[in-house]
């Protein structure tokens, strides 16, 4: 099951919920219990920042080679 991040529109609290397929509409704020929430972008990229691309491919960022000296 994917973990989604939600933002409560009422109290502004951000929280993560493990959501089963089709279960998004049943999610409510963990802080105030309100159902008026907004789903944020999946948390896969969180913490990656600018180093995300670099760590994804150890070598060249242009081609798929792991060690590339020609197209850097
Ligand atoms: Zn709330």
Coordinates of C-alpha atoms and ligand atoms in Angstrom, one line a residue:
X1 CA 0.0 0.0 0.0
X2 CA 1.3 3.4 -0.8
X3 CA 1.9 6.1 1.8
X4 CA 0.3 9.4 1.0
X5 CA 0.9 12.7 2.6
X6 CA -2.1 14.8 3.4
X7 CA -2.5 18.4 4.5
X8 CA -5.4 19.3 6.6
X9 CA -7.1 22.5 5.3
X10 CA -8.6 23.2 8.7
X11 CA -5.7 23.0 11.1
X12 CA -2.8 22.9 8.6
X13 CA -1.4 19.7 10.0
X14 CA 0.6 17.5 7.6
X15 CA 0.4 13.8 8.1
X16 CA 1.1 10.6 6.3
X17 CA -1.4 7.8 5.9
X18 CA -1.1 4.4 4.5
X19 CA -3.9 4.3 2.1
X20 CA -5.5 1.3 0.5
X21 CA -6.8 1.5 -3.0
X22 CA -10.0 3.5 -3.0
X23 CA -9.5 4.4 0.7
X24 CA -8.5 8.0 0.1
X25 CA -11.9 9.4 0.7
X26 CA -12.0 7.8 4.1
X27 CA -8.9 9.6 5.3
X28 CA -9.4 12.3 7.9
X29 CA -7.0 14.6 9.7
X30 CA -5.0 12.9 12.4
X31 CA -4.9 16.0 14.4
X32 CA -8.4 17.4 14.4
X33 CA -10.4 14.6 12.7
X34 CA -11.7 16.8 9.9
X35 CA -12.2 15.3 6.5
X36 CA -11.4 18.5 4.6
X37 CA -7.9 17.5 3.5
X38 CA -5.7 17.8 0.5
X39 CA -3.5 15.0 -0.8
X40 CA 0.1 16.1 -1.4
X41 CA 2.5 14.8 -3.8
X42 CA 3.7 11.3 -3.0
X43 CA 6.5 11.2 -0.5
X44 CA 8.9 9.2 -2.6
X45 CA 11.0 12.2 -3.5
X46 CA 11.1 13.8 0.0
X47 CA 14.6 14.4 1.3
X48 CA 16.0 13.9 -2.2
X49 CA 16.1 17.5 -3.2
X50 CA 18.7 18.4 -5.7
X51 CA 20.7 15.3 -5.1
X52 CA 17.9 13.1 -6.3
X53 CA 19.0 12.9 -9.9
X54 CA 22.6 12.3 -9.0
X55 CA 21.9 9.4 -6.7
X56 CA 19.5 7.8 -9.1
X57 CA 22.2 7.3 -11.7
X58 CA 25.7 6.9 -10.3
X59 CA 27.4 7.8 -13.5
X60 CA 26.3 10.0 -16.3
X61 CA 23.2 12.1 -16.0
X62 CA 22.6 12.3 -19.7
X63 CA 22.9 8.7 -20.8
X64 CA 22.1 5.5 -19.0
X65 CA 25.7 4.3 -18.7
X66 CA 26.9 3.8 -15.2
X67 CA 30.3 5.2 -16.0
X68 CA 30.4 7.7 -18.8
X69 CA 33.2 10.1 -19.8
X70 CA 31.9 11.2 -23.2
X71 CA 28.8 13.2 -22.5
X72 CA 29.3 14.8 -19.2
Ligands
LIG1 ZN1 -6.7 19.0 11.0

